[in-house]
Amino acid sequence: MKLSNSFVKTLRDTPADETAASAKALIRAGYVHKELAGVYDFLPLGLRVLENIKHIIREELNAIGCQELQLTALQNPELWQKTNRWSDQQVDIWFKTALSAGGELGLAPTHEEPITNLMKSYVKSYKDLPIYAYQFQTKFRNELRAKSGIMRTREFLMKDLYSFCADEETHNAFYHEVEKAYARIYERCGIGDCTYQTFASGGIFAKFSHEFQTLLPVGEDTVYYNKDKSVVLNEEVLLPEVLDEFGLKKEDLQSENAAEVGNIFTLKYKYSEPLGLKFTDKENKEQIVYMGCYGIGVSRVMGVIAEKFLDDKGLVWPENVAPYKYHIIGIGEEGSKTAAELEAKHPAEILLDDRDMRPGAKFADADLMGMPYRVVISDKTLASGEVEFTNRKTGETKLLRFENFCDNL
Ligand code: ATP
Ligand code: MG
């Protein structure tokens, strides 16, 4: 992409009410635009980051047999009444809206009810199971306080996966596959070494659910971990009986702030029973479908990555999620021409700063925007057949042979 063609400009100022460092950097660098408290637009660069994260998730989920679909945002109250989740007393984050013909609809905060109901059209016998279906969807939640920039918003992108099994055994095996897929997803997103699978409360269906928590000083949650036993516990399960079970004492645990980037739940019959999702087994007996659900906050993951790697100059994207791999700046007549030719050949990997600006301002913008590698091609470097290559993360600069750089593109 050529910056001269982009409507997005880096900004000096951020909205006065924006406090999160990552949100300020994302706004200044032109990744997001703030509409309202907790409501953000994703601009071309920000959208590319989201798409890269989605691509990683999609590959890992498809590899364990999941199918992608897309459900509606508008919700039928009747379904949610069946599970006792329509009333604002039960679920306090609903956005609801009136139909002009009378009656109400909801804007989906999650999708267990509609997908369970949908499966009633397709699940009849044990031969139809298991089913693993997921989507990327905008969720709406009337959060009391939007905070931490794109990490807690009122409209956000979630990946939600639902599993439908004939029995607990099949469910457990799949649940384990998802645990492994999630570890690969966070690894590929560049936060593998600081993201832990934690034990969280399981409600009444399973002893524990699991969360995926990324250690982050500004994270809203607190996790407790024990290095020797590799156990990480959420605050809500820090009870004497749970500590006993892991053979731990409270003083063996270190606490740290973290952000929840995903979670996985065994739902059992919580939704399938009230909504009547059943199948007939081999003996022709009617059984209730055994369910699980698995979420990842895609836009929150983007915020967590931004926050995690941010430095005093701006954003620093890990290679797999960066909108472009190279930020190229041409200097001088030959340098600029060569840079433009490279961008024309590799538009998906190169962000070309071809604006009519002084190099110093372009370098500052390259640091703010955070592509993994900055490449300066000037008449001077070209004269010795080289380009200047800087690693955004380490700040390390070296000269590379021009043809070697081109070969590796
Ligand atoms: P939290 O505990 O952070 O409120 P949750 O437990 O309600 O989240 P789920 O409803 O299971 O989370 O949603 C799945 C994932 O969606 C979460 O793990 C989180 O990463 C993300 N998420 C939840 N709420 C928000 C929000 N308001 N803004 C952005 N992402 C969110
Ligand atoms: Mg939670």
Tab-separated table of C-alpha atoms and ligand atoms in Angstrom:
chain	number	residue	atom	x	y	z
A	1	MET	CA	0.000	0.000	0.000
A	2	LYS	CA	1.114	3.524	-0.761
A	3	LEU	CA	0.672	5.990	2.063
A	4	SER	CA	0.102	8.742	-0.507
A	5	ASN	CA	-3.113	6.916	-1.488
A	6	SER	CA	-4.339	6.391	2.056
A	7	PHE	CA	-6.892	8.692	3.641
A	8	VAL	CA	-5.574	7.783	7.074
A	9	LYS	CA	-3.079	10.156	8.600
A	10	THR	CA	-1.134	9.776	11.786
A	11	LEU	CA	-2.490	12.135	14.410
A	12	ARG	CA	-0.930	14.240	17.097
A	13	ASP	CA	-3.921	14.273	19.428
A	14	THR	CA	-6.113	11.610	20.941
A	15	PRO	CA	-9.611	12.010	22.419
A	16	ALA	CA	-9.410	13.569	25.890
A	17	ASP	CA	-11.291	10.668	27.514
A	18	GLU	CA	-8.940	7.994	26.141
A	19	THR	CA	-6.688	6.681	28.901
A	20	ALA	CA	-5.317	3.327	27.690
A	21	ALA	CA	-1.839	3.651	26.183
A	22	SER	CA	-2.590	1.106	23.453
A	23	ALA	CA	-5.771	2.949	22.435
A	24	LYS	CA	-3.930	6.247	22.223
A	25	ALA	CA	-1.260	4.666	20.013
A	26	LEU	CA	-3.835	2.845	17.854
A	27	ILE	CA	-5.725	6.097	17.305
A	28	ARG	CA	-2.618	8.198	16.648
A	29	ALA	CA	-1.198	5.613	14.245
A	30	GLY	CA	-4.473	5.421	12.306
A	31	TYR	CA	-5.587	1.875	13.185
A	32	VAL	CA	-8.861	2.758	14.889
A	33	HIS	CA	-11.191	5.702	15.252
A	34	LYS	CA	-13.259	6.326	18.343
A	35	GLU	CA	-17.001	6.777	17.707
A	36	LEU	CA	-18.214	6.725	21.299
A	37	ALA	CA	-17.015	5.409	24.638
A	38	GLY	CA	-16.472	1.697	23.991
A	39	VAL	CA	-17.294	1.925	20.281
A	40	TYR	CA	-14.489	1.951	17.739
A	41	ASP	CA	-14.175	1.899	13.952
A	42	PHE	CA	-11.414	-0.214	12.450
A	43	LEU	CA	-9.523	1.671	9.742
A	44	PRO	CA	-7.689	-0.058	6.869
A	45	LEU	CA	-4.544	-0.841	8.902
A	46	GLY	CA	-6.545	-1.975	11.938
A	47	LEU	CA	-8.781	-4.115	9.761
A	48	ARG	CA	-5.731	-5.893	8.343
A	49	VAL	CA	-4.612	-6.765	11.879
A	50	LEU	CA	-8.068	-8.157	12.700
A	51	GLU	CA	-8.088	-10.121	9.443
A	52	ASN	CA	-4.663	-11.605	10.212
A	53	ILE	CA	-5.825	-12.737	13.652
A	54	LYS	CA	-9.001	-14.181	12.111
A	55	HIS	CA	-6.935	-16.016	9.501
A	56	ILE	CA	-4.834	-17.698	12.208
A	57	ILE	CA	-7.928	-18.699	14.203
A	58	ARG	CA	-9.694	-19.981	11.089
A	59	GLU	CA	-6.753	-22.168	10.069
A	60	GLU	CA	-6.404	-23.705	13.524
A	61	LEU	CA	-10.134	-24.363	13.975
A	62	ASN	CA	-10.631	-25.768	10.488
A	63	ALA	CA	-7.706	-28.105	11.218
A	64	ILE	CA	-9.641	-29.682	14.120
A	65	GLY	CA	-12.799	-30.196	12.074
A	66	CYS	CA	-14.759	-26.999	12.743
A	67	GLN	CA	-17.114	-25.403	10.200
A	68	GLU	CA	-17.552	-21.656	9.809
A	69	LEU	CA	-20.967	-20.028	9.600
A	70	GLN	CA	-22.456	-16.635	10.347
A	71	LEU	CA	-25.459	-16.108	12.573
A	72	THR	CA	-27.552	-12.961	12.817
A	73	ALA	CA	-26.961	-10.117	15.244
A	74	LEU	CA	-30.716	-9.529	15.723
A	75	GLN	CA	-32.233	-11.873	18.270
A	76	ASN	CA	-35.654	-13.363	18.815
A	77	PRO	CA	-36.693	-12.815	22.472
A	78	GLU	CA	-38.676	-16.091	22.544
A	79	LEU	CA	-35.542	-18.209	22.373
A	80	TRP	CA	-33.876	-16.324	25.198
A	81	GLN	CA	-37.012	-16.513	27.318
A	82	LYS	CA	-36.777	-20.301	27.174
A	83	THR	CA	-33.373	-20.213	28.846
A	84	ASN	CA	-34.270	-17.401	31.225
A	85	ARG	CA	-31.749	-15.005	29.689
A	86	TRP	CA	-34.009	-12.360	28.151
A	87	SER	CA	-34.849	-10.379	31.251
A	88	ASP	CA	-32.545	-7.520	32.190
A	89	GLN	CA	-32.531	-8.877	35.735
A	90	GLN	CA	-30.905	-12.105	34.505
A	91	VAL	CA	-28.615	-10.568	31.870
A	92	ASP	CA	-27.765	-6.956	32.560
A	93	ILE	CA	-25.790	-6.158	29.405
A	94	TRP	CA	-28.561	-6.441	26.765
A	95	PHE	CA	-29.036	-3.859	24.062
A	96	LYS	CA	-32.671	-4.172	23.017
A	97	THR	CA	-34.514	-2.430	20.256
A	98	ALA	CA	-38.177	-1.961	19.294
A	99	LEU	CA	-39.712	-3.292	16.084
A	100	SER	CA	-41.795	-0.696	14.262
A	101	ALA	CA	-44.616	-3.242	13.965
A	102	GLY	CA	-44.526	-3.745	17.733
A	103	GLY	CA	-42.455	-6.034	19.908
A	104	GLU	CA	-38.779	-6.183	20.682
A	105	LEU	CA	-35.588	-7.638	19.300
A	106	GLY	CA	-32.198	-7.981	20.992
A	107	LEU	CA	-28.695	-7.330	19.696
A	108	ALA	CA	-26.749	-10.513	20.375
A	109	PRO	CA	-24.305	-10.404	23.305
A	110	THR	CA	-23.455	-14.089	22.582
A	111	HIS	CA	-25.065	-16.858	20.493
A	112	GLU	CA	-25.782	-20.036	22.483
A	113	GLU	CA	-29.567	-19.760	22.114
A	114	PRO	CA	-29.827	-19.146	18.352
A	115	ILE	CA	-27.236	-21.778	17.412
A	116	THR	CA	-28.793	-24.403	19.676
A	117	ASN	CA	-32.180	-23.670	18.128
A	118	LEU	CA	-30.728	-23.717	14.595
A	119	MET	CA	-29.239	-27.185	15.160
A	120	LYS	CA	-32.724	-28.565	15.858
A	121	SER	CA	-33.290	-28.394	12.086
A	122	TYR	CA	-30.264	-30.603	11.365
A	123	VAL	CA	-29.736	-32.929	14.322
A	124	LYS	CA	-32.015	-35.942	14.404
A	125	SER	CA	-29.893	-39.007	15.082
A	126	TYR	CA	-26.535	-39.871	16.633
A	127	LYS	CA	-25.279	-40.115	13.025
A	128	ASP	CA	-25.613	-36.333	12.693
A	129	LEU	CA	-23.191	-35.740	15.574
A	130	PRO	CA	-20.690	-34.410	16.490
A	131	ILE	CA	-20.972	-30.887	15.046
A	132	TYR	CA	-18.417	-28.144	15.652
A	133	ALA	CA	-19.531	-24.751	14.288
A	134	TYR	CA	-18.031	-21.310	14.722
A	135	GLN	CA	-18.340	-17.743	13.534
A	136	PHE	CA	-16.720	-14.351	13.725
A	137	GLN	CA	-19.440	-11.990	14.853
A	138	THR	CA	-19.933	-8.541	16.267
A	139	LYS	CA	-21.286	-8.843	19.800
A	140	PHE	CA	-23.146	-6.067	21.561
A	141	ARG	CA	-22.869	-5.657	25.315
A	142	ASN	CA	-24.130	-2.772	27.348
A	143	GLU	CA	-21.052	-2.811	29.588
A	144	LEU	CA	-21.395	-0.455	32.540
A	145	ARG	CA	-17.908	0.858	31.955
A	146	ALA	CA	-16.098	0.666	28.657
A	147	LYS	CA	-12.400	0.788	29.395
A	148	SER	CA	-8.915	-0.116	28.250
A	149	GLY	CA	-9.568	1.087	24.691
A	150	ILE	CA	-10.464	-1.794	22.373
A	151	MET	CA	-9.942	-4.318	25.176
A	152	ARG	CA	-13.403	-3.734	26.707
A	153	THR	CA	-15.952	-2.287	24.355
A	154	ARG	CA	-19.726	-2.245	23.857
A	155	GLU	CA	-19.442	-3.581	20.313
A	156	PHE	CA	-16.659	-6.074	19.651
A	157	LEU	CA	-15.563	-8.891	17.400
A	158	MET	CA	-15.683	-12.364	18.907
A	159	LYS	CA	-14.928	-15.782	17.538
A	160	ASP	CA	-17.431	-18.133	19.089
A	161	LEU	CA	-17.364	-21.884	18.584
A	162	TYR	CA	-20.041	-24.311	19.768
A	163	SER	CA	-19.732	-28.077	20.019
A	164	PHE	CA	-22.601	-30.562	19.850
A	165	CYS	CA	-21.781	-34.126	20.887
A	166	ALA	CA	-23.660	-37.330	21.561
A	167	ASP	CA	-21.807	-38.031	24.795
A	168	GLU	CA	-19.400	-36.687	27.381
A	169	GLU	CA	-16.483	-38.734	26.081
A	170	THR	CA	-16.632	-37.212	22.592
A	171	HIS	CA	-17.048	-33.783	24.169
A	172	ASN	CA	-13.992	-34.203	26.412
A	173	ALA	CA	-11.796	-35.282	23.527
A	174	PHE	CA	-12.849	-32.271	21.464
A	175	TYR	CA	-12.459	-29.896	24.423
A	176	HIS	CA	-8.871	-31.082	24.672
A	177	GLU	CA	-8.331	-30.470	20.948
A	178	VAL	CA	-9.579	-26.894	21.418
A	179	GLU	CA	-7.171	-26.348	24.318
A	180	LYS	CA	-4.306	-27.295	22.032
A	181	ALA	CA	-5.643	-25.219	19.112
A	182	TYR	CA	-5.941	-22.161	21.385
A	183	ALA	CA	-2.328	-22.560	22.521
A	184	ARG	CA	-1.269	-22.601	18.855
A	185	ILE	CA	-3.427	-19.568	18.062
A	186	TYR	CA	-1.916	-17.402	20.812
A	187	GLU	CA	1.555	-18.625	19.893
A	188	ARG	CA	1.050	-17.610	16.262
A	189	CYS	CA	-0.355	-14.247	17.375
A	190	GLY	CA	2.926	-13.558	19.181
A	191	ILE	CA	1.608	-13.808	22.758
A	192	GLY	CA	2.227	-17.507	23.376
A	193	ASP	CA	4.922	-17.046	26.004
A	194	CYS	CA	2.803	-14.710	28.167
A	195	THR	CA	-0.607	-16.384	27.752
A	196	TYR	CA	-1.663	-19.063	30.235
A	197	GLN	CA	-4.535	-21.474	30.381
A	198	THR	CA	-6.115	-20.877	33.781
A	199	PHE	CA	-8.633	-22.714	35.907
A	200	ALA	CA	-11.803	-20.670	36.281
A	201	SER	CA	-15.136	-21.412	37.868
A	202	GLY	CA	-17.185	-23.924	35.921
A	203	GLY	CA	-20.588	-22.995	37.239
A	204	ILE	CA	-22.747	-26.031	37.888
A	205	PHE	CA	-21.849	-28.001	34.746
A	206	ALA	CA	-18.221	-28.843	35.225
A	207	LYS	CA	-15.817	-28.423	38.058
A	208	PHE	CA	-13.774	-25.870	36.137
A	209	SER	CA	-13.949	-23.903	32.972
A	210	HIS	CA	-10.746	-22.592	31.471
A	211	GLU	CA	-9.679	-19.127	30.543
A	212	PHE	CA	-6.744	-17.977	28.489
A	213	GLN	CA	-5.130	-15.066	30.269
A	214	THR	CA	-2.331	-12.884	28.915
A	215	LEU	CA	-0.124	-11.371	31.608
A	216	LEU	CA	-0.452	-7.612	31.238
A	217	PRO	CA	0.147	-4.884	33.834
A	218	VAL	CA	-3.057	-3.059	32.839
A	219	GLY	CA	-5.144	-6.254	32.600
A	220	GLU	CA	-8.458	-6.201	34.474
A	221	ASP	CA	-8.082	-9.663	35.964
A	222	THR	CA	-5.713	-11.117	38.535
A	223	VAL	CA	-4.291	-14.595	38.079
A	224	TYR	CA	-2.358	-16.647	40.619
A	225	TYR	CA	0.345	-18.927	39.401
A	226	ASN	CA	2.775	-21.483	40.662
A	227	LYS	CA	5.794	-21.982	38.408
A	228	ASP	CA	6.874	-25.371	39.828
A	229	LYS	CA	3.505	-26.982	39.218
A	230	SER	CA	2.643	-24.878	36.131
A	231	VAL	CA	-0.768	-24.145	37.595
A	232	VAL	CA	-2.525	-20.849	37.013
A	233	LEU	CA	-5.710	-20.106	38.924
A	234	ASN	CA	-8.261	-17.338	38.602
A	235	GLU	CA	-9.190	-15.305	41.623
A	236	GLU	CA	-12.705	-16.776	41.819
A	237	VAL	CA	-11.445	-20.355	42.323
A	238	LEU	CA	-8.915	-19.450	44.999
A	239	LEU	CA	-10.743	-21.502	47.613
A	240	PRO	CA	-9.269	-23.847	50.277
A	241	GLU	CA	-10.706	-26.976	48.603
A	242	VAL	CA	-9.311	-26.001	45.195
A	243	LEU	CA	-5.870	-25.239	46.631
A	244	ASP	CA	-5.951	-28.668	48.354
A	245	GLU	CA	-6.766	-30.352	45.088
A	246	PHE	CA	-3.644	-28.897	43.455
A	247	GLY	CA	-1.546	-29.469	46.570
A	248	LEU	CA	-0.894	-25.732	46.903
A	249	LYS	CA	-0.958	-23.153	49.634
A	250	LYS	CA	-1.914	-19.563	49.004
A	251	GLU	CA	1.627	-18.422	49.740
A	252	ASP	CA	2.954	-20.720	46.965
A	253	LEU	CA	1.143	-18.555	44.437
A	254	GLN	CA	2.293	-15.356	42.812
A	255	SER	CA	-0.313	-12.896	41.608
A	256	GLU	CA	-0.177	-10.950	38.388
A	257	ASN	CA	-2.524	-8.758	36.355
A	258	ALA	CA	-3.846	-10.324	33.176
A	259	ALA	CA	-6.342	-9.840	30.351
A	260	GLU	CA	-8.762	-12.616	29.379
A	261	VAL	CA	-8.234	-13.315	25.683
A	262	GLY	CA	-10.426	-16.407	25.473
A	263	ASN	CA	-12.325	-19.019	27.404
A	264	ILE	CA	-13.753	-22.500	27.007
A	265	PHE	CA	-16.758	-23.987	28.782
A	266	THR	CA	-18.433	-27.310	29.144
A	267	LEU	CA	-22.128	-26.427	28.871
A	268	LYS	CA	-23.508	-29.949	29.115
A	269	TYR	CA	-27.324	-29.616	28.782
A	270	LYS	CA	-27.648	-25.973	29.913
A	271	TYR	CA	-29.039	-24.781	26.563
A	272	SER	CA	-29.897	-28.015	24.764
A	273	GLU	CA	-32.358	-29.083	27.431
A	274	PRO	CA	-34.533	-25.931	27.682
A	275	LEU	CA	-34.402	-25.423	23.901
A	276	GLY	CA	-35.115	-29.110	23.197
A	277	LEU	CA	-32.079	-30.103	21.118
A	278	LYS	CA	-32.272	-33.909	21.139
A	279	PHE	CA	-31.207	-36.902	19.059
A	280	THR	CA	-31.982	-40.595	18.943
A	281	ASP	CA	-29.143	-42.920	19.946
A	282	LYS	CA	-28.231	-46.363	18.555
A	283	GLU	CA	-30.941	-47.981	20.673
A	284	ASN	CA	-33.428	-45.496	19.235
A	285	LYS	CA	-33.699	-43.781	22.600
A	286	GLU	CA	-34.060	-40.016	22.805
A	287	GLN	CA	-31.050	-38.194	24.312
A	288	ILE	CA	-30.125	-34.568	24.924
A	289	VAL	CA	-27.175	-33.123	22.999
A	290	TYR	CA	-24.021	-32.488	25.088
A	291	MET	CA	-22.651	-28.988	24.403
A	292	GLY	CA	-19.586	-26.821	24.869
A	293	CYS	CA	-18.713	-23.245	23.913
A	294	TYR	CA	-15.383	-21.635	23.175
A	295	GLY	CA	-14.749	-17.899	22.764
A	296	ILE	CA	-11.898	-15.670	21.679
A	297	GLY	CA	-12.162	-11.885	21.876
A	298	VAL	CA	-10.622	-11.104	18.484
A	299	SER	CA	-10.613	-7.301	18.863
A	300	ARG	CA	-9.471	-7.640	22.494
A	301	VAL	CA	-6.569	-9.834	21.324
A	302	MET	CA	-5.559	-7.012	18.978
A	303	GLY	CA	-5.670	-4.547	21.901
A	304	VAL	CA	-3.684	-6.881	24.142
A	305	ILE	CA	-0.992	-7.339	21.489
A	306	ALA	CA	-0.832	-3.562	20.959
A	307	GLU	CA	-0.570	-2.929	24.703
A	308	LYS	CA	1.942	-5.722	25.327
A	309	PHE	CA	4.573	-4.634	22.811
A	310	LEU	CA	4.041	-0.861	22.846
A	311	ASP	CA	7.149	1.240	23.512
A	312	ASP	CA	7.785	4.961	23.882
A	313	LYS	CA	7.863	5.420	20.093
A	314	GLY	CA	4.636	3.615	19.301
A	315	LEU	CA	3.248	0.250	18.240
A	316	VAL	CA	5.316	-2.895	17.643
A	317	TRP	CA	3.483	-5.668	15.776
A	318	PRO	CA	4.569	-9.316	15.807
A	319	GLU	CA	5.155	-10.452	12.227
A	320	ASN	CA	2.106	-12.732	11.901
A	321	VAL	CA	-0.423	-10.045	12.775
A	322	ALA	CA	1.291	-6.930	11.388
A	323	PRO	CA	-0.710	-5.229	8.608
A	324	TYR	CA	2.431	-5.194	6.452
A	325	LYS	CA	5.805	-6.802	7.056
A	326	TYR	CA	7.932	-3.969	5.658
A	327	HIS	CA	7.653	-0.211	5.983
A	328	ILE	CA	9.691	1.145	3.101
A	329	ILE	CA	10.966	4.684	2.793
A	330	GLY	CA	12.669	5.801	-0.402
A	331	ILE	CA	15.079	8.716	-0.294
A	332	GLY	CA	16.376	10.545	-3.354
A	333	GLU	CA	15.394	10.006	-6.959
A	334	GLU	CA	16.759	6.496	-7.507
A	335	GLY	CA	15.846	5.390	-3.963
A	336	SER	CA	12.237	6.518	-4.341
A	337	LYS	CA	11.890	4.916	-7.773
A	338	THR	CA	13.302	1.596	-6.539
A	339	ALA	CA	11.050	1.649	-3.456
A	340	ALA	CA	7.971	2.291	-5.648
A	341	GLU	CA	8.889	-0.609	-7.949
A	342	LEU	CA	9.182	-2.983	-4.989
A	343	GLU	CA	5.789	-1.910	-3.615
A	344	ALA	CA	4.175	-2.442	-7.011
A	345	LYS	CA	5.538	-6.017	-7.043
A	346	HIS	CA	4.683	-6.880	-3.409
A	347	PRO	CA	1.722	-4.691	-2.382
A	348	ALA	CA	0.554	-7.132	0.310
A	349	GLU	CA	3.816	-7.050	2.219
A	350	ILE	CA	4.952	-3.475	1.764
A	351	LEU	CA	3.700	-0.236	3.210
A	352	LEU	CA	5.414	2.439	1.150
A	353	ASP	CA	5.824	5.908	2.553
A	354	ASP	CA	5.900	7.878	-0.686
A	355	ARG	CA	4.469	11.071	0.827
A	356	ASP	CA	6.122	14.385	0.165
A	357	MET	CA	7.574	14.794	3.650
A	358	ARG	CA	10.977	15.059	5.257
A	359	PRO	CA	12.626	11.734	6.171
A	360	GLY	CA	12.660	12.485	9.922
A	361	ALA	CA	8.849	12.731	10.041
A	362	LYS	CA	8.570	9.518	8.019
A	363	PHE	CA	10.869	7.682	10.442
A	364	ALA	CA	8.772	8.857	13.395
A	365	ASP	CA	5.588	7.626	11.652
A	366	ALA	CA	7.234	4.272	10.859
A	367	ASP	CA	8.015	3.863	14.566
A	368	LEU	CA	4.479	4.880	15.545
A	369	MET	CA	2.807	2.528	13.041
A	370	GLY	CA	4.943	-0.412	14.111
A	371	MET	CA	5.591	-2.619	11.062
A	372	PRO	CA	8.163	-5.289	12.044
A	373	TYR	CA	10.863	-4.040	9.636
A	374	ARG	CA	11.706	-0.580	8.356
A	375	VAL	CA	13.650	-0.501	5.122
A	376	VAL	CA	15.285	2.688	3.896
A	377	ILE	CA	16.338	2.728	0.265
A	378	SER	CA	18.345	5.818	-0.591
A	379	ASP	CA	20.527	6.885	-3.493
A	380	LYS	CA	23.459	6.568	-1.104
A	381	THR	CA	22.753	2.988	0.031
A	382	LEU	CA	21.932	1.933	-3.525
A	383	ALA	CA	25.291	3.260	-4.720
A	384	SER	CA	26.920	0.488	-2.650
A	385	GLY	CA	24.162	-1.996	-3.615
A	386	GLU	CA	22.596	-1.952	-0.147
A	387	VAL	CA	19.467	-1.037	1.845
A	388	GLU	CA	19.190	-0.058	5.497
A	389	PHE	CA	17.148	-2.591	7.446
A	390	THR	CA	15.851	-1.860	10.970
A	391	ASN	CA	14.119	-4.275	13.314
A	392	ARG	CA	11.311	-2.279	14.986
A	393	LYS	CA	11.341	-4.423	18.110
A	394	THR	CA	15.054	-4.450	18.863
A	395	GLY	CA	15.921	-1.181	17.150
A	396	GLU	CA	18.845	-2.978	15.542
A	397	THR	CA	19.895	-1.540	12.166
A	398	LYS	CA	22.054	-3.203	9.547
A	399	LEU	CA	22.872	-2.868	5.880
A	400	LEU	CA	21.586	-5.652	3.650
A	401	ARG	CA	22.557	-6.426	0.071
A	402	PHE	CA	19.711	-5.084	-2.064
A	403	GLU	CA	19.421	-8.306	-4.089
A	404	ASN	CA	19.311	-10.422	-0.911
A	405	PHE	CA	16.472	-8.281	0.419
A	406	CYS	CA	14.570	-8.661	-2.880
A	407	ASP	CA	15.140	-12.441	-2.940
A	408	ASN	CA	13.618	-12.779	0.541
A	409	LEU	CA	10.538	-10.688	-0.200
B	1	ATP	P1	-15.049	-10.704	30.593
B	1	ATP	O1	-14.837	-11.608	31.780
B	1	ATP	O2	-13.806	-10.053	30.127
B	1	ATP	O3	-16.184	-9.752	30.776
B	1	ATP	P2	-16.632	-12.796	29.506
B	1	ATP	O4	-16.209	-13.795	30.494
B	1	ATP	O5	-17.946	-12.169	29.593
B	1	ATP	O6	-15.495	-11.640	29.411
B	1	ATP	P3	-17.297	-14.267	27.080
B	1	ATP	O7	-18.687	-13.823	27.146
B	1	ATP	O8	-17.074	-15.693	27.237
B	1	ATP	O9	-16.389	-13.415	28.069
B	1	ATP	O10	-16.607	-13.781	25.736
B	1	ATP	C1	-15.538	-14.465	25.110
B	1	ATP	C2	-14.337	-13.535	24.952
B	1	ATP	O11	-14.731	-12.278	24.394
B	1	ATP	C3	-13.667	-13.163	26.269
B	1	ATP	O12	-12.746	-14.146	26.660
B	1	ATP	C4	-12.985	-11.842	25.917
B	1	ATP	O13	-11.730	-12.092	25.311
B	1	ATP	C5	-13.911	-11.239	24.885
B	1	ATP	N1	-14.750	-10.167	25.464
B	1	ATP	C6	-15.725	-10.291	26.387
B	1	ATP	N2	-16.309	-9.118	26.654
B	1	ATP	C7	-15.680	-8.196	25.885
B	1	ATP	C8	-15.832	-6.785	25.693
B	1	ATP	N3	-16.749	-6.085	26.346
B	1	ATP	N4	-15.008	-6.168	24.815
B	1	ATP	C9	-14.070	-6.867	24.111
B	1	ATP	N5	-13.899	-8.193	24.252
B	1	ATP	C10	-14.683	-8.857	25.118
B	2	MG	MG	-14.747	-13.751	32.051
